[in-house]
Amino acid sequence: MSKDQQEEVSTQTQVGKPRRTNSSRFNADEEGKRRATLLKRVHVVRTRGERIQVSFDAKGQPIGKEGDELQSWIGVLAREHIPIWIVDFRSADLEPRKEQVWLEVVTSFTVDESHKKQVLKSCGESAKCFRYDLYQAFVRDHIDDESVWQRPAKVVKNYPTISQDDWERFITYRRTGDFKRLSDQGIERRKKSKYGSTTGRDGYRKRDQEIFEKTGSYADRHVIWRDTRIKPDGEYKNPSIKIIDDQIDELTQQDTQGSFESVGTEDILTKSLGNPEHSGRLRGQSKFVKQAQYYNAMHVPRENPEVSFMKRQLAALERTVQELCAKHGINRETMVEEAAPETVDQHNSFKASCTLNEKDADAPDPQPMPNESKECQLFLTDFINGGEVLVALGRAYMDCVPTDTVHGIPLGAGNVRVTISVPKLKRALLPIPTNEATYIEEAVGGFVAWPKKLVMIQSSLSQASRGPSQAPDPEAKGNKRIKKRAGRKKLQSQPEVQQQTAEEVPPTFDFDAIPIELRPLAYYAQSSLSDGSQISCPPQQSDEMPIYIGYEDVYDFITFKEISASSIMVYISYLSDCCARAGLDQRFVFISPFLVSPVQQNVDRVAYIRERADNIIRIITNIPRGRLVLMPYNSGQHWILAVINPWDDSVLYFNPLGNDPGEDFQQLITLALNDWKLLVGRGITKRCNCKTLIQTARCPIQQGNVQCGYFVLGFMREITLNVDGLALLQNKTSYNEADLNLVRQEWATYVMSFIQY
């Protein structure tokens, strides 16, 4: 490499160009060049049996000279312990090596366990940069030469831990089409970056520390972002940054005047850049800073998850409307003006109501209000994740006709008149807004129009919450063991269900018969949930809606009755948290039973299977090789668990009754996996009709009528929380009372942790 080329190489990233290699690390024999970091001070301290004291700020960043040494030491460990041939740092095969890195860190530095995840994340990034530097320095320009298979002399001298076998595996992957595709994607993505930083390594962290040392307080992230993009002479790195800087100044002035308020990630920097943050990124802050740590340190109010969900829903609606208007050539402004109703007198209340201040003498007599109303749940369509979301409780007048009016406007076809009594998502948008009410909370106590298909009458809620209302056919092939069970409990027909009164008093707990560990939740449910209130539990994924648990869910679970899909989802969230804490969250993916179970009746069967298969495809499309998919499934008042390995085209079917899978399940899985294979391009050029291998696996068999849901929870626990969980589960023949009580106690404790007193 010539002197000019050496001077050109830099760790600084230039806009529109791929990141250059820090190849000076490989020029250890040339005078004045940076040598591989050895950190002799760390070795000296380790020899004495001491550790270097590292301080962390309120954001979780290592600070001072010791913090810099920690960062450098992590880089040394990454080159020493992480093999250069790895493809994905998240692979479970690397767990022993990661643990070794962590052990080396805590042996040399005083670092709390709470920083482990960020330390390993930094290690992964350092290993990735090292692999990139090796590729740029020794491989890229010689990828097709046979000489590339031999380790370069400088690599042999400076990095003896890289064996010849490691090097050959490193070269083999970089000759594959997958690597070429990912490399091209990275180059194109980098070309779109317009706001490259002017700082070196850990620029955000060091700039943050400088400001704190001078002022005694942390600077907002938009200040750090801007400072790291201005050259020492005061000039901007490129004109695009000047535009963002002006926007930051304008929003900062509005913030000072009180006309702009930062809420969560919707702050000055996000608004100025024009695109939102995602969960794995916090621009303007170092890689050590998590979003929660930043907002706690800066005392920024966090956004309510319900508000965040409604914003996403509103944005999706807006995109849909824009696409439809563009498709049909509609001018939205003109459409709104033509559709605007005539102005009427204002109501006495800001809430939706049907009483005007004064009656116009010439106005026609109001239409009679239907006398009969029914308690109901009101839903909205979730345009982001699919399905429907419960937003309110109320009463519905189901006998309305399209010409009936609400606030002088006809209901229209397919809509009914409802009154809202209990809002569940207060800031959810009404499906049909009025002049007075746009959000759910504004319509409490008044009348609004609601799509009939999104109204569920109270009398059918109990059955619907537990999955399919259709009983399994005792005479069907493979359902011999169900015959006895189906005959024990008569399923009510729909007319019989509708005759029940909505004002039924909920059952009460027999506290003496409840295990002591479950009584706190039972007491709380009896006192606080019997009025229709619900407990909001976090979902498995942060971008999903919360899971709502009501009195009936708690009562049925504690008294060992049939459990709902919501109860299943709560336990899935609990297992996800346990896996994340144990570092096992990269081994499994869960699919919600709401997305795959045959809940709806009297629908096009083929289209309904297609819809549920698409839900499976959407979830498994991006999962890496080796990850298993756990799918609870309700086949008709009976819970089973499917464990899917899409890459091996195999499915393990765990049925607490021991039966073979039914026709709906087989068709659903076969359609989903066949179409997924087409989507990922596994050598198949046309739709295949081959049946996926569905194997009925050995598992504990239930003895009672209503234990299937608890057994499925136990199955998931066995699989996810044990290293060899699948083998352990298939070797078990039964669950005793203690096994099931453990699951129930974990469920109850997890639900109790989200009660707000």
PDB file of N, CA and C in Angstrom, residues 539-593:
ATOM      1  N   PRO A 539     -47.688  -7.013  25.851  1.00  0.00           N
ATOM      2  CA  PRO A 539     -47.676  -8.090  24.863  1.00  0.00           C
ATOM      3  C   PRO A 539     -46.286  -8.696  24.731  1.00  0.00           C
ATOM      4  N   GLN A 540     -46.194  -9.764  23.922  1.00  0.00           N
ATOM      5  CA  GLN A 540     -44.903 -10.407  23.678  1.00  0.00           C
ATOM      6  C   GLN A 540     -43.973  -9.465  22.932  1.00  0.00           C
ATOM      7  N   GLN A 541     -44.495  -8.726  21.928  1.00  0.00           N
ATOM      8  CA  GLN A 541     -43.711  -7.775  21.149  1.00  0.00           C
ATOM      9  C   GLN A 541     -44.124  -6.367  21.526  1.00  0.00           C
ATOM     10  N   SER A 542     -43.147  -5.444  21.557  1.00  0.00           N
ATOM     11  CA  SER A 542     -43.412  -4.079  22.015  1.00  0.00           C
ATOM     12  C   SER A 542     -44.348  -3.318  21.094  1.00  0.00           C
ATOM     13  N   ASP A 543     -44.439  -3.710  19.813  1.00  0.00           N
ATOM     14  CA  ASP A 543     -45.285  -2.967  18.884  1.00  0.00           C
ATOM     15  C   ASP A 543     -46.687  -3.546  18.784  1.00  0.00           C
ATOM     16  N   GLU A 544     -47.054  -4.509  19.674  1.00  0.00           N
ATOM     17  CA  GLU A 544     -48.386  -5.066  19.684  1.00  0.00           C
ATOM     18  C   GLU A 544     -49.226  -4.379  20.759  1.00  0.00           C
ATOM     19  N   MET A 545     -50.538  -4.627  20.707  1.00  0.00           N
ATOM     20  CA  MET A 545     -51.428  -4.054  21.706  1.00  0.00           C
ATOM     21  C   MET A 545     -51.319  -4.818  23.022  1.00  0.00           C
ATOM     22  N   PRO A 546     -51.600  -4.146  24.162  1.00  0.00           N
ATOM     23  CA  PRO A 546     -51.591  -4.842  25.452  1.00  0.00           C
ATOM     24  C   PRO A 546     -52.615  -5.980  25.476  1.00  0.00           C
ATOM     25  N   ILE A 547     -52.414  -6.926  26.393  1.00  0.00           N
ATOM     26  CA  ILE A 547     -53.347  -8.037  26.578  1.00  0.00           C
ATOM     27  C   ILE A 547     -54.229  -7.688  27.770  1.00  0.00           C
ATOM     28  N   TYR A 548     -55.535  -7.752  27.599  1.00  0.00           N
ATOM     29  CA  TYR A 548     -56.460  -7.371  28.660  1.00  0.00           C
ATOM     30  C   TYR A 548     -57.043  -8.624  29.311  1.00  0.00           C
ATOM     31  N   ILE A 549     -56.928  -8.677  30.643  1.00  0.00           N
ATOM     32  CA  ILE A 549     -57.424  -9.802  31.430  1.00  0.00           C
ATOM     33  C   ILE A 549     -58.576  -9.297  32.299  1.00  0.00           C
ATOM     34  N   GLY A 550     -59.732  -9.909  32.142  1.00  0.00           N
ATOM     35  CA  GLY A 550     -60.911  -9.512  32.904  1.00  0.00           C
ATOM     36  C   GLY A 550     -61.234 -10.481  34.024  1.00  0.00           C
ATOM     37  N   TYR A 551     -62.347 -10.203  34.685  1.00  0.00           N
ATOM     38  CA  TYR A 551     -62.739 -11.015  35.840  1.00  0.00           C
ATOM     39  C   TYR A 551     -62.948 -12.475  35.450  1.00  0.00           C
ATOM     40  N   GLU A 552     -63.624 -12.694  34.317  1.00  0.00           N
ATOM     41  CA  GLU A 552     -63.919 -14.062  33.900  1.00  0.00           C
ATOM     42  C   GLU A 552     -62.636 -14.848  33.618  1.00  0.00           C
ATOM     43  N   ASP A 553     -61.644 -14.177  33.001  1.00  0.00           N
ATOM     44  CA  ASP A 553     -60.373 -14.852  32.737  1.00  0.00           C
ATOM     45  C   ASP A 553     -59.707 -15.287  34.034  1.00  0.00           C
ATOM     46  N   VAL A 554     -59.670 -14.368  35.012  1.00  0.00           N
ATOM     47  CA  VAL A 554     -59.031 -14.684  36.297  1.00  0.00           C
ATOM     48  C   VAL A 554     -59.799 -15.773  37.024  1.00  0.00           C
ATOM     49  N   TYR A 555     -61.130 -15.656  37.050  1.00  0.00           N
ATOM     50  CA  TYR A 555     -61.954 -16.639  37.768  1.00  0.00           C
ATOM     51  C   TYR A 555     -61.760 -18.038  37.190  1.00  0.00           C
ATOM     52  N   ASP A 556     -61.828 -18.142  35.859  1.00  0.00           N
ATOM     53  CA  ASP A 556     -61.691 -19.456  35.228  1.00  0.00           C
ATOM     54  C   ASP A 556     -60.306 -20.050  35.469  1.00  0.00           C
ATOM     55  N   PHE A 557     -59.274 -19.206  35.436  1.00  0.00           N
ATOM     56  CA  PHE A 557     -57.912 -19.718  35.613  1.00  0.00           C
ATOM     57  C   PHE A 557     -57.685 -20.188  37.046  1.00  0.00           C
ATOM     58  N   ILE A 558     -58.123 -19.401  38.005  1.00  0.00           N
ATOM     59  CA  ILE A 558     -57.874 -19.747  39.408  1.00  0.00           C
ATOM     60  C   ILE A 558     -58.715 -20.937  39.846  1.00  0.00           C
ATOM     61  N   THR A 559     -59.939 -21.047  39.324  1.00  0.00           N
ATOM     62  CA  THR A 559     -60.823 -22.153  39.718  1.00  0.00           C
ATOM     63  C   THR A 559     -60.662 -23.372  38.816  1.00  0.00           C
ATOM     64  N   PHE A 560     -59.630 -23.370  37.980  1.00  0.00           N
ATOM     65  CA  PHE A 560     -59.264 -24.534  37.166  1.00  0.00           C
ATOM     66  C   PHE A 560     -60.358 -24.899  36.175  1.00  0.00           C
ATOM     67  N   LYS A 561     -60.854 -23.883  35.472  1.00  0.00           N
ATOM     68  CA  LYS A 561     -61.827 -24.118  34.408  1.00  0.00           C
ATOM     69  C   LYS A 561     -61.155 -23.894  33.060  1.00  0.00           C
ATOM     70  N   GLU A 562     -61.935 -23.960  31.984  1.00  0.00           N
ATOM     71  CA  GLU A 562     -61.383 -23.734  30.650  1.00  0.00           C
ATOM     72  C   GLU A 562     -60.782 -22.324  30.575  1.00  0.00           C
ATOM     73  N   ILE A 563     -59.609 -22.213  29.968  1.00  0.00           N
ATOM     74  CA  ILE A 563     -58.922 -20.920  29.930  1.00  0.00           C
ATOM     75  C   ILE A 563     -59.009 -20.312  28.544  1.00  0.00           C
ATOM     76  N   SER A 564     -58.943 -18.994  28.504  1.00  0.00           N
ATOM     77  CA  SER A 564     -59.124 -18.244  27.263  1.00  0.00           C
ATOM     78  C   SER A 564     -57.801 -18.070  26.533  1.00  0.00           C
ATOM     79  N   ALA A 565     -57.911 -17.604  25.281  1.00  0.00           N
ATOM     80  CA  ALA A 565     -56.714 -17.302  24.487  1.00  0.00           C
ATOM     81  C   ALA A 565     -55.934 -16.145  25.098  1.00  0.00           C
ATOM     82  N   SER A 566     -56.632 -15.214  25.746  1.00  0.00           N
ATOM     83  CA  SER A 566     -55.931 -14.109  26.410  1.00  0.00           C
ATOM     84  C   SER A 566     -55.036 -14.627  27.531  1.00  0.00           C
ATOM     85  N   SER A 567     -55.515 -15.627  28.267  1.00  0.00           N
ATOM     86  CA  SER A 567     -54.696 -16.216  29.334  1.00  0.00           C
ATOM     87  C   SER A 567     -53.481 -16.923  28.753  1.00  0.00           C
ATOM     88  N   ILE A 568     -53.656 -17.577  27.620  1.00  0.00           N
ATOM     89  CA  ILE A 568     -52.520 -18.212  26.935  1.00  0.00           C
ATOM     90  C   ILE A 568     -51.488 -17.157  26.550  1.00  0.00           C
ATOM     91  N   MET A 569     -51.945 -16.015  26.000  1.00  0.00           N
ATOM     92  CA  MET A 569     -51.036 -14.965  25.551  1.00  0.00           C
ATOM     93  C   MET A 569     -50.273 -14.340  26.713  1.00  0.00           C
ATOM     94  N   VAL A 570     -50.917 -14.219  27.872  1.00  0.00           N
ATOM     95  CA  VAL A 570     -50.226 -13.669  29.046  1.00  0.00           C
ATOM     96  C   VAL A 570     -49.066 -14.577  29.442  1.00  0.00           C
ATOM     97  N   TYR A 571     -49.283 -15.881  29.419  1.00  0.00           N
ATOM     98  CA  TYR A 571     -48.206 -16.801  29.800  1.00  0.00           C
ATOM     99  C   TYR A 571     -47.097 -16.816  28.749  1.00  0.00           C
ATOM    100  N   ILE A 572     -47.447 -16.615  27.490  1.00  0.00           N
ATOM    101  CA  ILE A 572     -46.425 -16.490  26.450  1.00  0.00           C
ATOM    102  C   ILE A 572     -45.540 -15.273  26.728  1.00  0.00           C
ATOM    103  N   SER A 573     -46.146 -14.156  27.138  1.00  0.00           N
ATOM    104  CA  SER A 573     -45.359 -12.973  27.491  1.00  0.00           C
ATOM    105  C   SER A 573     -44.441 -13.262  28.669  1.00  0.00           C
ATOM    106  N   TYR A 574     -44.954 -14.017  29.643  1.00  0.00           N
ATOM    107  CA  TYR A 574     -44.127 -14.381  30.796  1.00  0.00           C
ATOM    108  C   TYR A 574     -42.927 -15.224  30.362  1.00  0.00           C
ATOM    109  N   LEU A 575     -43.160 -16.221  29.512  1.00  0.00           N
ATOM    110  CA  LEU A 575     -42.067 -17.067  29.045  1.00  0.00           C
ATOM    111  C   LEU A 575     -41.071 -16.267  28.212  1.00  0.00           C
ATOM    112  N   SER A 576     -41.562 -15.313  27.426  1.00  0.00           N
ATOM    113  CA  SER A 576     -40.657 -14.473  26.635  1.00  0.00           C
ATOM    114  C   SER A 576     -39.731 -13.677  27.543  1.00  0.00           C
ATOM    115  N   ASP A 577     -40.285 -13.145  28.638  1.00  0.00           N
ATOM    116  CA  ASP A 577     -39.451 -12.409  29.595  1.00  0.00           C
ATOM    117  C   ASP A 577     -38.411 -13.335  30.236  1.00  0.00           C
ATOM    118  N   CYS A 578     -38.823 -14.541  30.615  1.00  0.00           N
ATOM    119  CA  CYS A 578     -37.884 -15.489  31.229  1.00  0.00           C
ATOM    120  C   CYS A 578     -36.767 -15.848  30.256  1.00  0.00           C
ATOM    121  N   CYS A 579     -37.123 -16.085  29.002  1.00  0.00           N
ATOM    122  CA  CYS A 579     -36.105 -16.433  27.995  1.00  0.00           C
ATOM    123  C   CYS A 579     -35.143 -15.282  27.775  1.00  0.00           C
ATOM    124  N   ALA A 580     -35.671 -14.054  27.761  1.00  0.00           N
ATOM    125  CA  ALA A 580     -34.806 -12.892  27.554  1.00  0.00           C
ATOM    126  C   ALA A 580     -33.804 -12.745  28.696  1.00  0.00           C
ATOM    127  N   ARG A 581     -34.266 -12.960  29.929  1.00  0.00           N
ATOM    128  CA  ARG A 581     -33.356 -12.843  31.071  1.00  0.00           C
ATOM    129  C   ARG A 581     -32.302 -13.948  31.076  1.00  0.00           C
ATOM    130  N   ALA A 582     -32.666 -15.118  30.546  1.00  0.00           N
ATOM    131  CA  ALA A 582     -31.732 -16.241  30.530  1.00  0.00           C
ATOM    132  C   ALA A 582     -30.892 -16.282  29.258  1.00  0.00           C
ATOM    133  N   GLY A 583     -31.093 -15.313  28.367  1.00  0.00           N
ATOM    134  CA  GLY A 583     -30.353 -15.293  27.113  1.00  0.00           C
ATOM    135  C   GLY A 583     -30.819 -16.339  26.119  1.00  0.00           C
ATOM    136  N   LEU A 584     -32.058 -16.817  26.259  1.00  0.00           N
ATOM    137  CA  LEU A 584     -32.577 -17.855  25.370  1.00  0.00           C
ATOM    138  C   LEU A 584     -33.609 -17.308  24.401  1.00  0.00           C
ATOM    139  N   ASP A 585     -33.748 -15.984  24.316  1.00  0.00           N
ATOM    140  CA  ASP A 585     -34.812 -15.396  23.512  1.00  0.00           C
ATOM    141  C   ASP A 585     -34.587 -15.546  22.019  1.00  0.00           C
ATOM    142  N   GLN A 586     -33.384 -15.972  21.607  1.00  0.00           N
ATOM    143  CA  GLN A 586     -33.120 -16.152  20.180  1.00  0.00           C
ATOM    144  C   GLN A 586     -33.431 -17.577  19.712  1.00  0.00           C
ATOM    145  N   ARG A 587     -33.968 -18.414  20.593  1.00  0.00           N
ATOM    146  CA  ARG A 587     -34.219 -19.815  20.221  1.00  0.00           C
ATOM    147  C   ARG A 587     -35.638 -20.057  19.747  1.00  0.00           C
ATOM    148  N   PHE A 588     -36.580 -19.193  20.149  1.00  0.00           N
ATOM    149  CA  PHE A 588     -37.985 -19.480  19.881  1.00  0.00           C
ATOM    150  C   PHE A 588     -38.721 -18.238  19.371  1.00  0.00           C
ATOM    151  N   VAL A 589     -39.798 -18.513  18.620  1.00  0.00           N
ATOM    152  CA  VAL A 589     -40.745 -17.483  18.196  1.00  0.00           C
ATOM    153  C   VAL A 589     -42.135 -18.013  18.519  1.00  0.00           C
ATOM    154  N   PHE A 590     -42.993 -17.164  19.085  1.00  0.00           N
ATOM    155  CA  PHE A 590     -44.356 -17.566  19.424  1.00  0.00           C
ATOM    156  C   PHE A 590     -45.340 -16.981  18.406  1.00  0.00           C
ATOM    157  N   ILE A 591     -46.404 -17.727  18.125  1.00  0.00           N
ATOM    158  CA  ILE A 591     -47.488 -17.245  17.278  1.00  0.00           C
ATOM    159  C   ILE A 591     -48.750 -17.176  18.126  1.00  0.00           C
ATOM    160  N   SER A 592     -49.432 -16.052  18.076  1.00  0.00           N
ATOM    161  CA  SER A 592     -50.642 -15.867  18.874  1.00  0.00           C
ATOM    162  C   SER A 592     -51.744 -16.812  18.404  1.00  0.00           C
ATOM    163  N   PRO A 593     -52.441 -17.466  19.337  1.00  0.00           N
ATOM    164  CA  PRO A 593     -53.566 -18.337  18.930  1.00  0.00           C
ATOM    165  C   PRO A 593     -54.693 -17.559  18.272  1.00  0.00           C
TER     166      PRO A 593
END
